[in-house]
Amino acid sequence: MVNPDTMRTIVGIIGNVISFGLFASPIPTFIQIVKKKTVGEFKPDPYLATVLNCMMWVLYGLPFVRPDSLLVITINGGGLVIELIYVTIFFVYADSLKRKKIALWLLFEVIFMAIIAAITMLLFHGTKNRSLFVGLLCVVFNVIMYASPLTVMRQVIRTKSVKYMPFTLSLANFANGIVWSIYALIKFDPYILIPNGLGSLSGAVQLILYATYYKSTPKDEEDKKPPEVQLSGM
């Protein structure tokens, strides 16, 4: 019989691969930005939000907060680097107003994370209490981030068109939620299970909507716009 720790590691590695694909999904958007040398109507909000989310999960995965969570650190550490590259490109090609917004948000996020890290280390003692505090914050941030797909799903229902909801991205979100939910169940971790359970549900609904409205979408509209928003890896 396979050792639970070995199984958890294998599932976690699969989760890392799928999550990396999600982090890489906006690459077409940024290729378009670099080619046009302008950010156009694209907004930095989802990338700035994902930067903060990744930093929270990296903190959660540290040994003094949640032991045996190396794979949580690897994917969110890698995701953080990718998102910072996106933000940097956005900053370079944005106008002065958007640059100011990006700079202020990054400053806020760094200060916020410093405060959270200080509170975690100084006010909470032991990994159980620290993982409870940081884990709850991670759950809250992830749930908030799922508001973006809800907006897209509402648009799909209203327009009866899936042009702004790429199938591959929806499938990847579903698979990502399933894999990380299994990871969380092998060695029970409610803080990983809750957001990824919701992610699985969100992905399933997106796939159902895609199957429902695919035929009613004009062929010239499919995949017309590159994916601008991806969920966090966790």
Coordinates of N, CA, C and O in Angstrom, one line a residue, residues 76-206:
N76 N 3.4 28.6 -4.9 CA 3.0 30.0 -4.6 C 4.2 30.9 -4.7 O 4.1 32.1 -5.0
G77 N 5.4 30.3 -4.3 CA 6.6 31.1 -4.5 C 6.9 31.4 -6.0 O 7.2 32.5 -6.4
G78 N 6.7 30.3 -6.8 CA 6.9 30.4 -8.2 C 5.8 31.3 -8.8 O 6.1 32.2 -9.7
G79 N 4.6 31.2 -8.3 CA 3.5 32.0 -8.8 C 3.7 33.5 -8.5 O 3.4 34.4 -9.3
L80 N 4.3 33.7 -7.3 CA 4.6 35.1 -6.9 C 5.6 35.8 -7.9 O 5.4 36.9 -8.3
V81 N 6.6 35.0 -8.3 CA 7.6 35.5 -9.2 C 6.9 35.9 -10.6 O 7.1 36.9 -11.2
I82 N 6.1 34.9 -11.0 CA 5.4 35.1 -12.3 C 4.5 36.3 -12.3 O 4.5 37.2 -13.2
E83 N 3.7 36.5 -11.2 CA 2.8 37.6 -11.1 C 3.5 38.9 -11.0 O 3.1 39.9 -11.5
L84 N 4.7 38.9 -10.3 CA 5.5 40.2 -10.2 C 6.0 40.5 -11.6 O 6.2 41.7 -11.9
I85 N 6.3 39.5 -12.4 CA 6.8 39.8 -13.8 C 5.6 40.5 -14.6 O 5.8 41.5 -15.3
Y86 N 4.4 39.9 -14.4 CA 3.2 40.5 -15.1 C 3.0 42.0 -14.6 O 2.8 42.8 -15.5
V87 N 3.1 42.2 -13.3 CA 2.9 43.5 -12.8 C 4.0 44.5 -13.3 O 3.7 45.6 -13.6
T88 N 5.2 44.0 -13.4 CA 6.3 44.8 -13.9 C 6.1 45.2 -15.4 O 6.2 46.4 -15.8
I89 N 5.7 44.3 -16.2 CA 5.3 44.6 -17.6 C 4.2 45.6 -17.7 O 4.2 46.5 -18.5
F90 N 3.2 45.4 -16.8 CA 2.0 46.3 -16.8 C 2.5 47.7 -16.4 O 2.1 48.7 -17.0
F91 N 3.4 47.7 -15.4 CA 3.9 49.0 -15.0 C 4.6 49.8 -16.1 O 4.5 51.0 -16.3
V92 N 5.4 49.0 -16.8 CA 6.2 49.6 -17.9 C 5.4 50.3 -19.0 O 5.7 51.4 -19.5
Y93 N 4.3 49.6 -19.3 CA 3.5 50.0 -20.5 C 2.2 50.8 -20.0 O 1.3 51.1 -20.9
A94 N 2.0 51.0 -18.8 CA 0.8 51.8 -18.3 C 1.1 53.3 -18.3 O 2.2 53.7 -18.3
D95 N 0.0 54.0 -18.2 CA 0.1 55.5 -18.1 C 0.5 55.8 -16.7 O 0.5 55.0 -15.8
S96 N 0.7 57.1 -16.4 CA 1.2 57.5 -15.1 C 0.2 57.3 -14.0 O 0.6 56.9 -12.9
L97 N -1.1 57.4 -14.3 CA -2.1 57.2 -13.3 C -2.2 55.7 -12.8 O -2.2 55.4 -11.6
K98 N -2.1 54.8 -13.8 CA -2.1 53.4 -13.5 C -0.8 53.0 -12.8 O -0.8 52.1 -11.9
R99 N 0.3 53.6 -13.2 CA 1.6 53.3 -12.5 C 1.6 53.7 -11.0 O 2.1 53.0 -10.1
K100 N 1.0 54.9 -10.7 CA 0.8 55.3 -9.4 C 0.0 54.3 -8.6 O 0.3 54.0 -7.4
K101 N -1.1 53.8 -9.2 CA -2.0 52.9 -8.5 C -1.3 51.6 -8.2 O -1.4 51.1 -7.1
I102 N -0.5 51.1 -9.2 CA 0.3 49.9 -9.0 C 1.3 50.0 -7.8 O 1.4 49.2 -7.0
A103 N 2.0 51.2 -7.9 CA 3.1 51.4 -6.8 C 2.4 51.5 -5.4 O 3.0 50.9 -4.5
L104 N 1.3 52.2 -5.3 CA 0.6 52.3 -4.0 C 0.1 50.9 -3.5 O 0.2 50.6 -2.3
W105 N -0.4 50.1 -4.4 CA -1.0 48.8 -4.1 C 0.2 47.9 -3.6 O 0.0 47.2 -2.6
L106 N 1.3 47.9 -4.3 CA 2.4 47.1 -3.9 C 3.0 47.5 -2.6 O 3.3 46.6 -1.8
L107 N 3.0 48.8 -2.4 CA 3.5 49.3 -1.1 C 2.6 48.8 0.0 O 3.0 48.4 1.1
F108 N 1.3 49.0 -0.2 CA 0.3 48.5 0.8 C 0.4 47.0 1.1 O 0.4 46.6 2.2
E109 N 0.6 46.2 0.0 CA 0.7 44.8 0.2 C 1.9 44.4 1.0 O 1.9 43.5 1.8
V110 N 3.1 45.1 0.7 CA 4.3 44.8 1.5 C 4.1 45.1 3.0 O 4.5 44.3 3.9
I111 N 3.5 46.3 3.2 CA 3.3 46.7 4.6 C 2.3 45.8 5.3 O 2.5 45.3 6.5
F112 N 1.2 45.4 4.6 CA 0.2 44.5 5.1 C 0.9 43.1 5.5 O 0.6 42.6 6.6
M113 N 1.7 42.6 4.6 CA 2.3 41.3 4.8 C 3.3 41.4 6.0 O 3.4 40.4 6.8
A114 N 4.0 42.5 6.1 CA 4.9 42.7 7.3 C 4.2 42.6 8.6 O 4.6 42.0 9.6
I115 N 3.0 43.3 8.6 CA 2.2 43.3 9.8 C 1.6 42.0 10.1 O 1.7 41.5 11.3
I116 N 1.1 41.2 9.1 CA 0.6 39.9 9.3 C 1.7 38.9 9.8 O 1.5 38.1 10.7
A117 N 2.9 39.0 9.2 CA 4.0 38.2 9.7 C 4.4 38.5 11.1 O 4.7 37.6 11.9
A118 N 4.4 39.8 11.4 CA 4.8 40.2 12.8 C 3.7 39.7 13.8 O 4.1 39.1 14.9
I119 N 2.5 39.8 13.5 CA 1.4 39.3 14.4 C 1.5 37.8 14.5 O 1.3 37.3 15.6
T120 N 1.7 37.1 13.4 CA 1.8 35.7 13.5 C 3.0 35.2 14.4 O 2.8 34.3 15.2
M121 N 4.1 35.8 14.3 CA 5.3 35.4 15.1 C 5.2 35.9 16.5 O 5.6 35.2 17.5
L122 N 4.6 37.1 16.8 CA 4.7 37.7 18.1 C 3.5 37.3 19.0 O 3.6 37.2 20.2
L123 N 2.3 37.2 18.4 CA 1.1 37.0 19.2 C 0.6 35.6 19.2 O -0.2 35.2 20.1
F124 N 1.1 34.8 18.2 CA 0.6 33.4 18.2 C 1.8 32.4 18.4 O 2.8 32.6 17.7
H125 N 1.6 31.5 19.3 CA 2.7 30.6 19.6 C 2.3 29.2 19.2 O 1.2 28.7 19.5
G126 N 3.2 28.5 18.6 CA 3.0 27.1 18.1 C 2.4 27.1 16.7 O 1.6 28.0 16.3
T127 N 2.7 26.0 16.0 CA 2.2 26.0 14.6 C 0.7 25.8 14.5 O 0.1 26.3 13.5
K128 N 0.0 25.2 15.5 CA -1.4 25.1 15.4 C -2.1 26.5 15.4 O -3.0 26.7 14.6
N129 N -1.7 27.3 16.3 CA -2.3 28.7 16.4 C -1.9 29.5 15.2 O -2.8 30.3 14.7
R130 N -0.7 29.4 14.8 CA -0.2 30.2 13.7 C -0.9 29.8 12.4 O -1.3 30.7 11.6
S131 N -1.0 28.5 12.1 CA -1.7 28.0 10.9 C -3.2 28.4 10.9 O -3.8 28.6 9.9
L132 N -3.8 28.4 12.1 CA -5.2 28.8 12.2 C -5.4 30.3 11.8 O -6.2 30.6 11.0
F133 N -4.5 31.2 12.3 CA -4.6 32.6 12.0 C -4.3 32.8 10.5 O -5.2 33.4 9.8
V134 N -3.2 32.4 10.0 CA -2.8 32.6 8.6 C -3.8 31.8 7.7 O -4.1 32.4 6.6
G135 N -4.1 30.6 8.0 CA -5.0 29.8 7.2 C -6.4 30.4 7.0 O -6.9 30.4 5.9
L136 N -6.9 31.0 8.0 CA -8.2 31.7 7.9 C -8.1 32.9 6.9 O -9.0 33.1 6.1
L137 N -7.0 33.6 7.1 CA -6.8 34.8 6.1 C -6.7 34.3 4.7 O -7.2 34.9 3.8
C138 N -6.0 33.2 4.5 CA -5.8 32.6 3.1 C -7.2 32.2 2.6 O -7.4 32.5 1.4
V139 N -8.0 31.6 3.4 CA -9.3 31.2 2.9 C -10.2 32.4 2.5 O -10.8 32.4 1.5
V140 N -10.1 33.5 3.3 CA -10.9 34.7 3.0 C -10.4 35.3 1.7 O -11.2 35.6 0.9
F141 N -9.1 35.4 1.5 CA -8.6 36.0 0.3 C -9.0 35.1 -0.9 O -9.3 35.7 -2.0
N142 N -8.9 33.8 -0.8 CA -9.2 32.9 -1.9 C -10.7 33.0 -2.3 O -11.1 33.1 -3.5
V143 N -11.6 33.1 -1.3 CA -13.0 33.2 -1.5 C -13.3 34.5 -2.3 O -14.1 34.6 -3.2
I144 N -12.6 35.6 -1.8 CA -12.8 36.9 -2.5 C -12.4 36.8 -4.0 O -13.0 37.4 -4.8
M145 N -11.3 36.1 -4.2 CA -10.8 36.0 -5.6 C -11.8 35.3 -6.5 O -11.7 35.4 -7.7
Y146 N -12.6 34.4 -5.9 CA -13.6 33.7 -6.8 C -14.7 34.6 -7.2 O -15.6 34.1 -8.0
A147 N -14.7 35.8 -6.8 CA -15.8 36.7 -7.3 C -15.6 37.0 -8.8 O -16.5 37.3 -9.5
S148 N -14.3 37.0 -9.2 CA -14.0 37.2 -10.6 C -14.7 36.2 -11.6 O -15.4 36.6 -12.5
P149 N -14.5 34.9 -11.4 CA -15.2 33.9 -12.2 C -16.7 34.1 -12.1 O -17.4 33.8 -13.1
L150 N -17.2 34.4 -11.0 CA -18.7 34.6 -10.8 C -19.2 35.7 -11.8 O -20.3 35.6 -12.4
T151 N -18.4 36.8 -11.9 CA -18.8 37.9 -12.8 C -18.8 37.4 -14.2 O -19.7 37.7 -15.0
V152 N -17.8 36.6 -14.6 CA -17.7 36.0 -16.0 C -18.9 35.1 -16.2 O -19.5 35.1 -17.3
M153 N -19.2 34.2 -15.2 CA -20.3 33.3 -15.4 C -21.6 34.0 -15.6 O -22.5 33.6 -16.4
R154 N -21.8 35.1 -14.8 CA -23.0 35.9 -15.0 C -23.1 36.5 -16.4 O -24.2 36.5 -17.0
Q155 N -22.0 36.9 -16.9 CA -21.9 37.5 -18.3 C -22.3 36.4 -19.3 O -23.0 36.7 -20.3
V156 N -21.8 35.2 -19.1 CA -22.1 34.1 -20.0 C -23.6 33.8 -20.1 O -24.2 33.6 -21.1
I157 N -24.2 33.8 -18.9 CA -25.6 33.5 -18.8 C -26.4 34.6 -19.5 O -27.4 34.4 -20.2
R158 N -26.0 35.9 -19.3 CA -26.7 37.0 -19.8 C -26.6 37.1 -21.3 O -27.6 37.4 -22.0
T159 N -25.4 36.8 -21.8 CA -25.2 37.0 -23.3 C -25.3 35.7 -24.1 O -25.4 35.7 -25.3
K160 N -25.5 34.6 -23.3 CA -25.5 33.2 -23.9 C -24.4 33.0 -24.9 O -24.5 32.4 -25.9
S161 N -23.2 33.5 -24.4 CA -21.9 33.3 -25.2 C -20.8 33.0 -24.3 O -20.7 33.6 -23.2
V162 N -19.9 32.1 -24.7 CA -18.8 31.7 -23.9 C -17.5 32.4 -24.3 O -16.4 31.9 -23.9
K163 N -17.6 33.4 -25.1 CA -16.3 34.0 -25.7 C -15.4 34.6 -24.6 O -14.2 34.6 -24.9
Y164 N -15.9 34.9 -23.5 CA -15.0 35.5 -22.4 C -14.7 34.4 -21.3 O -14.1 34.7 -20.3
M165 N -15.0 33.1 -21.6 CA -14.7 32.1 -20.7 C -14.1 30.9 -21.4 O -14.8 29.9 -21.8
P166 N -12.8 30.9 -21.7 CA -12.1 29.9 -22.5 C -12.3 28.5 -21.8 O -12.1 28.4 -20.6
F167 N -12.5 27.5 -22.6 CA -12.8 26.1 -22.1 C -11.5 25.6 -21.3 O -11.7 25.0 -20.3
T168 N -10.3 25.8 -21.9 CA -9.1 25.3 -21.3 C -8.9 25.8 -19.9 O -8.5 25.1 -19.0
L169 N -9.2 27.1 -19.7 CA -9.0 27.8 -18.5 C -10.0 27.3 -17.4 O -9.7 27.0 -16.3
S170 N -11.3 27.0 -17.9 CA -12.3 26.5 -17.0 C -12.0 25.1 -16.6 O -12.1 24.7 -15.4
L171 N -11.5 24.3 -17.5 CA -11.1 22.9 -17.2 C -9.9 22.9 -16.3 O -9.9 22.1 -15.3
A172 N -8.9 23.8 -16.5 CA -7.8 23.8 -15.6 C -8.2 24.2 -14.2 O -7.6 23.7 -13.2
N173 N -9.1 25.2 -14.1 CA -9.6 25.6 -12.7 C -10.2 24.5 -12.0 O -10.0 24.3 -10.8
F174 N -11.0 23.7 -12.7 CA -11.7 22.5 -12.2 C -10.7 21.5 -11.7 O -10.8 21.0 -10.6
A175 N -9.8 21.1 -12.6 CA -8.8 20.1 -12.2 C -7.9 20.6 -11.1 O -7.5 19.8 -10.2
N176 N -7.5 21.9 -11.1 CA -6.7 22.4 -10.0 C -7.4 22.3 -8.7 O -6.8 21.9 -7.7
G177 N -8.7 22.6 -8.6 CA -9.5 22.5 -7.4 C -9.6 21.1 -6.9 O -9.4 20.8 -5.7
I178 N -9.8 20.2 -7.8 CA -9.9 18.8 -7.5 C -8.6 18.2 -6.9 O -8.6 17.6 -5.8
V179 N -7.5 18.5 -7.6 CA -6.2 17.9 -7.1 C -5.8 18.5 -5.8 O -5.4 17.7 -4.9
W180 N -6.0 19.8 -5.6 CA -5.6 20.3 -4.3 C -6.5 20.0 -3.2 O -6.1 19.9 -2.0
S181 N -7.8 19.7 -3.5 CA -8.7 19.2 -2.5 C -8.3 17.8 -2.0 O -8.4 17.5 -0.8
I182 N -7.9 16.9 -3.0 CA -7.4 15.6 -2.6 C -6.1 15.7 -1.8 O -6.0 15.0 -0.8
Y183 N -5.3 16.6 -2.2 CA -4.0 16.9 -1.4 C -4.4 17.2 0.1 O -3.8 16.7 1.0
A184 N -5.4 18.1 0.2 CA -5.8 18.5 1.6 C -6.5 17.4 2.4 O -6.4 17.4 3.6
L185 N -7.1 16.5 1.7 CA -7.8 15.4 2.4 C -6.9 14.3 2.8 O -7.1 13.6 3.9
I186 N -5.8 14.1 2.1 CA -4.8 13.0 2.5 C -4.2 13.2 3.9 O -4.1 12.3 4.7
K187 N -3.8 14.5 4.1 CA -3.4 14.9 5.4 C -4.2 16.1 5.7 O -3.9 17.2 5.4
F188 N -5.3 15.9 6.4 CA -6.4 16.9 6.5 C -5.9 18.3 6.8 O -5.3 18.6 7.8
D189 N -6.3 19.2 5.8 CA -5.9 20.6 6.0 C -7.1 21.4 5.5 O -7.3 21.6 4.3
P190 N -8.0 21.9 6.5 CA -9.2 22.6 6.1 C -9.0 23.9 5.4 O -9.8 24.3 4.6
Y191 N -7.8 24.5 5.6 CA -7.5 25.8 5.0 C -7.2 25.7 3.5 O -7.4 26.7 2.8
I192 N -6.7 24.5 3.1 CA -6.5 24.3 1.7 C -7.7 23.7 1.1 O -8.1 24.0 -0.1
L193 N -8.4 22.9 1.9 CA -9.6 22.2 1.3 C -10.8 23.1 1.0 O -11.4 23.0 0.0
I194 N -11.1 24.1 1.9 CA -12.2 24.9 1.7 C -12.1 25.8 0.4 O -13.0 25.7 -0.4
P195 N -11.1 26.5 0.2 CA -11.0 27.3 -1.0 C -11.0 26.5 -2.3 O -11.5 26.8 -3.3
N196 N -10.3 25.3 -2.2 CA -10.1 24.5 -3.4 C -11.4 23.7 -3.7 O -11.7 23.3 -4.8
G197 N -12.1 23.3 -2.6 CA -13.4 22.7 -2.8 C -14.4 23.7 -3.5 O -15.1 23.3 -4.4
L198 N -14.3 25.0 -3.1 CA -15.1 26.0 -3.8 C -14.6 26.2 -5.2 O -15.4 26.4 -6.1
G199 N -13.3 26.1 -5.4 CA -12.7 26.2 -6.7 C -13.2 25.1 -7.7 O -13.5 25.3 -8.8
S200 N -13.3 23.8 -7.1 CA -13.8 22.7 -7.9 C -15.2 22.9 -8.3 O -15.6 22.7 -9.4
L201 N -16.0 23.4 -7.3 CA -17.4 23.7 -7.6 C -17.6 24.8 -8.7 O -18.4 24.7 -9.7
S202 N -16.8 25.9 -8.6 CA -16.8 27.0 -9.5 C -16.4 26.4 -10.9 O -17.0 26.8 -11.9
G203 N -15.3 25.6 -11.0 CA -14.9 25.1 -12.2 C -15.9 24.2 -12.9 O -16.1 24.2 -14.1
A204 N -16.6 23.4 -12.1 CA -17.7 22.5 -12.6 C -18.8 23.3 -13.2 O -19.3 23.0 -14.2
V205 N -19.2 24.4 -12.5 CA -20.3 25.2 -13.0 C -19.9 25.9 -14.3 O -20.7 26.0 -15.3
Q206 N -18.6 26.3 -14.4 CA -18.1 26.9 -15.6 C -18.2 25.9 -16.8 O -18.6 26.3 -17.9

